[in-house]
Short mmCIF file of C-alpha atoms in Angstrom, two decimals:
data_model
loop_
_atom_site.label_atom_id
_atom_site.label_comp_id
_atom_site.label_asym_id
_atom_site.label_seq_id
_atom_site.Cartn_x
_atom_site.Cartn_y
_atom_site.Cartn_z
CA UNK W 1 82.89 251.37 98.51
CA UNK W 2 84.48 249.43 101.34
CA UNK W 3 87.37 249.90 103.75
CA UNK W 4 89.91 247.15 104.30
CA UNK W 5 89.92 245.86 107.89
CA UNK W 6 93.70 245.29 107.74
CA UNK W 7 95.11 248.45 106.13
CA UNK W 8 92.12 250.85 106.42
CA UNK W 9 92.42 251.83 102.74
CA UNK W 10 89.19 252.53 100.92
CA UNK W 11 88.37 250.57 97.77
CA UNK W 12 85.68 250.71 95.11
CA UNK W 13 84.16 247.55 93.68
CA UNK W 14 83.91 244.04 94.94
CA UNK W 15 86.97 242.34 96.47
CA UNK W 16 87.96 239.04 94.89
CA UNK W 17 89.28 237.57 98.13
CA UNK W 18 89.02 237.62 101.90
CA UNK W 19 91.60 236.06 104.20
CA UNK W 20 91.75 234.52 107.64
CA UNK W 21 94.67 235.79 109.70
CA UNK W 22 95.67 232.57 111.47
CA UNK W 23 94.66 228.91 111.68
CA UNK W 24 94.26 229.06 115.46
CA UNK W 25 93.78 231.88 117.94
CA UNK W 26 97.14 232.25 119.72
CA UNK W 27 95.40 233.70 122.77
CA UNK W 28 93.39 230.48 123.14
CA UNK W 29 96.55 228.33 123.30
CA UNK W 30 98.17 227.22 126.54
CA UNK W 31 101.36 228.94 127.62
CA UNK W 32 103.71 226.38 126.02
CA UNK W 33 101.89 226.37 122.69
CA UNK W 34 101.61 230.16 122.68
CA UNK W 35 105.37 230.45 123.25
CA UNK W 36 106.06 228.16 120.27
CA UNK W 37 103.47 229.71 117.94
CA UNK W 38 105.27 230.76 114.74
CA UNK W 39 103.51 232.29 111.74
CA UNK W 40 104.45 234.19 108.63
CA UNK W 41 102.37 234.87 105.52
CA UNK W 42 102.53 231.25 104.31
CA UNK W 43 103.41 228.91 107.17
CA UNK W 44 102.31 228.41 110.76
CA UNK W 45 103.69 226.02 113.37
CA UNK W 46 102.43 225.26 116.89
CA UNK W 47 104.16 222.84 119.28
CA UNK W 48 102.42 221.62 122.42
CA UNK W 49 103.73 220.41 125.80
CA UNK W 50 102.51 216.91 124.86
CA UNK W 51 105.06 216.79 122.04
CA UNK W 52 102.44 217.19 119.33
CA UNK W 53 103.20 219.73 116.60
CA UNK W 54 100.55 221.17 114.29
CA UNK W 55 101.61 222.43 110.87
CA UNK W 56 99.55 224.73 108.69
CA UNK W 57 99.95 226.26 105.25
CA UNK W 58 98.06 229.20 103.79
CA UNK W 59 96.05 228.33 100.71
CA UNK W 60 93.28 229.65 98.49
CA UNK W 61 89.77 228.22 98.59
CA UNK W 62 88.37 229.17 95.16
CA UNK W 63 84.65 229.69 94.64
CA UNK W 64 83.36 230.38 91.12
CA UNK W 65 81.11 233.41 90.64
CA UNK W 66 79.02 232.72 87.53
CA UNK W 67 78.07 236.41 87.16
CA UNK W 68 81.74 237.50 87.06
CA UNK W 69 84.81 236.53 85.08
CA UNK W 70 86.95 236.14 88.21
CA UNK W 71 86.55 233.57 90.93
CA UNK W 72 86.30 234.58 94.56
CA UNK W 73 88.84 233.10 96.97
CA UNK W 74 89.07 232.75 100.71
CA UNK W 75 92.62 232.84 102.02
CA UNK W 76 92.49 229.87 104.39
CA UNK W 77 94.83 227.83 106.55
CA UNK W 78 95.02 224.08 106.08
CA UNK W 79 96.37 221.61 108.62
CA UNK W 80 98.79 219.23 106.91
CA UNK W 81 101.05 216.34 107.87
CA UNK W 82 104.74 216.80 108.61
CA UNK W 83 105.61 215.18 105.27
CA UNK W 84 103.28 217.48 103.31
CA UNK W 85 104.61 220.49 105.22
CA UNK W 86 108.16 219.51 104.26
CA UNK W 87 107.22 218.93 100.59
CA UNK W 88 105.69 222.40 100.42
CA UNK W 89 108.55 224.12 102.28
CA UNK W 90 111.19 222.34 100.20
CA UNK W 91 109.58 223.45 96.94
CA UNK W 92 108.39 226.86 98.09
CA UNK W 93 111.20 228.99 96.65
CA UNK W 94 111.55 227.11 93.37
CA UNK W 95 107.88 226.28 92.82
CA UNK W 96 108.94 222.70 92.09
CA UNK W 97 107.28 220.14 94.35
CA UNK W 98 108.02 216.48 94.96
CA UNK W 99 104.26 215.81 94.95
CA UNK W 100 101.50 217.67 93.11
CA UNK W 101 99.02 217.58 95.97
CA UNK W 102 98.45 216.57 99.55
CA UNK W 103 95.62 216.00 101.99
CA UNK W 104 94.65 218.47 104.69
CA UNK W 105 91.93 219.85 106.95
CA UNK W 106 90.28 223.25 106.60
CA UNK W 107 90.87 225.28 109.77
CA UNK W 108 88.00 227.76 109.52
CA UNK W 109 84.27 228.12 109.61
CA UNK W 110 83.25 230.05 106.51
CA UNK W 111 80.56 232.62 107.43
CA UNK W 112 76.94 231.78 106.57
CA UNK W 113 77.64 228.05 106.13
CA UNK W 114 77.29 225.17 108.56
CA UNK W 115 80.56 224.42 110.34
CA UNK W 116 83.31 223.84 107.81
CA UNK W 117 86.05 223.40 110.43
CA UNK W 118 88.14 220.30 109.64
CA UNK W 119 86.48 219.55 106.30
CA UNK W 120 88.74 217.20 104.35
CA UNK W 121 90.52 218.76 101.40
CA UNK W 122 92.98 218.17 98.62
CA UNK W 123 95.68 220.82 98.54
CA UNK W 124 97.01 221.31 95.01
CA UNK W 125 100.43 222.94 94.85
CA UNK W 126 100.76 225.67 92.20
CA UNK W 127 103.76 226.56 90.05
CA UNK W 128 106.02 229.38 91.12
CA UNK W 129 105.21 231.01 94.41
CA UNK W 130 101.45 230.89 93.87
CA UNK W 131 99.48 229.77 96.90
CA UNK W 132 98.14 226.21 96.80
CA UNK W 133 94.47 225.77 95.93
CA UNK W 134 92.11 223.80 98.15
CA UNK W 135 89.39 221.48 96.88
CA UNK W 136 86.99 220.17 99.51
CA UNK W 137 85.81 216.54 99.70
CA UNK W 138 82.44 216.29 101.46
CA UNK W 139 80.04 216.44 98.51
CA UNK W 140 76.97 217.06 100.72
CA UNK W 141 78.32 220.09 102.58
CA UNK W 142 76.88 223.40 101.29
CA UNK W 143 80.37 224.92 101.01
CA UNK W 144 81.44 222.06 98.74
CA UNK W 145 78.33 222.66 96.63
CA UNK W 146 79.29 226.36 96.45
CA UNK W 147 82.80 225.42 95.35
CA UNK W 148 81.33 223.30 92.57
CA UNK W 149 78.35 225.45 91.48
CA UNK W 150 79.45 228.93 92.48
CA UNK W 151 78.27 231.79 94.66
CA UNK W 152 76.38 234.92 93.71
CA UNK W 153 77.57 238.50 94.01
CA UNK W 154 75.14 239.13 96.86
CA UNK W 155 76.86 236.43 98.92
CA UNK W 156 80.23 238.11 98.42
CA UNK W 157 78.70 241.45 99.43
CA UNK W 158 77.44 239.86 102.67
CA UNK W 159 80.91 238.46 103.42
CA UNK W 160 82.46 241.87 102.79
CA UNK W 161 79.90 243.50 105.10
CA UNK W 162 80.83 241.01 107.83
CA UNK W 163 84.57 241.56 107.55
CA UNK W 164 85.16 245.14 106.36
CA UNK W 165 84.04 248.57 107.44
CA UNK W 166 81.82 250.75 105.20
#
């Protein structure tokens, strides 16, 4: 049994996903960036006093679990270019995208792995309103190995213990 950290509901069994709330901590931003911080369930935008704007989209980072039929996914935020942001936004409602994929940077450190912040990734747009899937590049990073070879159930249980209440 475990209790969701977001809604406090109690569940039985192993969750098949865990999600990060935001790509950046709004409280860590300067006053200008904090005032421009915009986020919904799928998009996040931050504009800075320097004129720079960061664009993020929520995606799924799939990890196979050889002992189970389902994969485990982290709900992650990926930093993307303005063009990629526009391609995704333009196709979001219809599920039809000008491009099939784009490049981006992972915006999180996944627990129990060496820093995964800013790992390079391909973002593959999915049909309909399904979240894009992320496939990491750096073949030597342990998280990339996990994405290729899978994680065990015990690893998922440790992640749940870190993020949810008993």
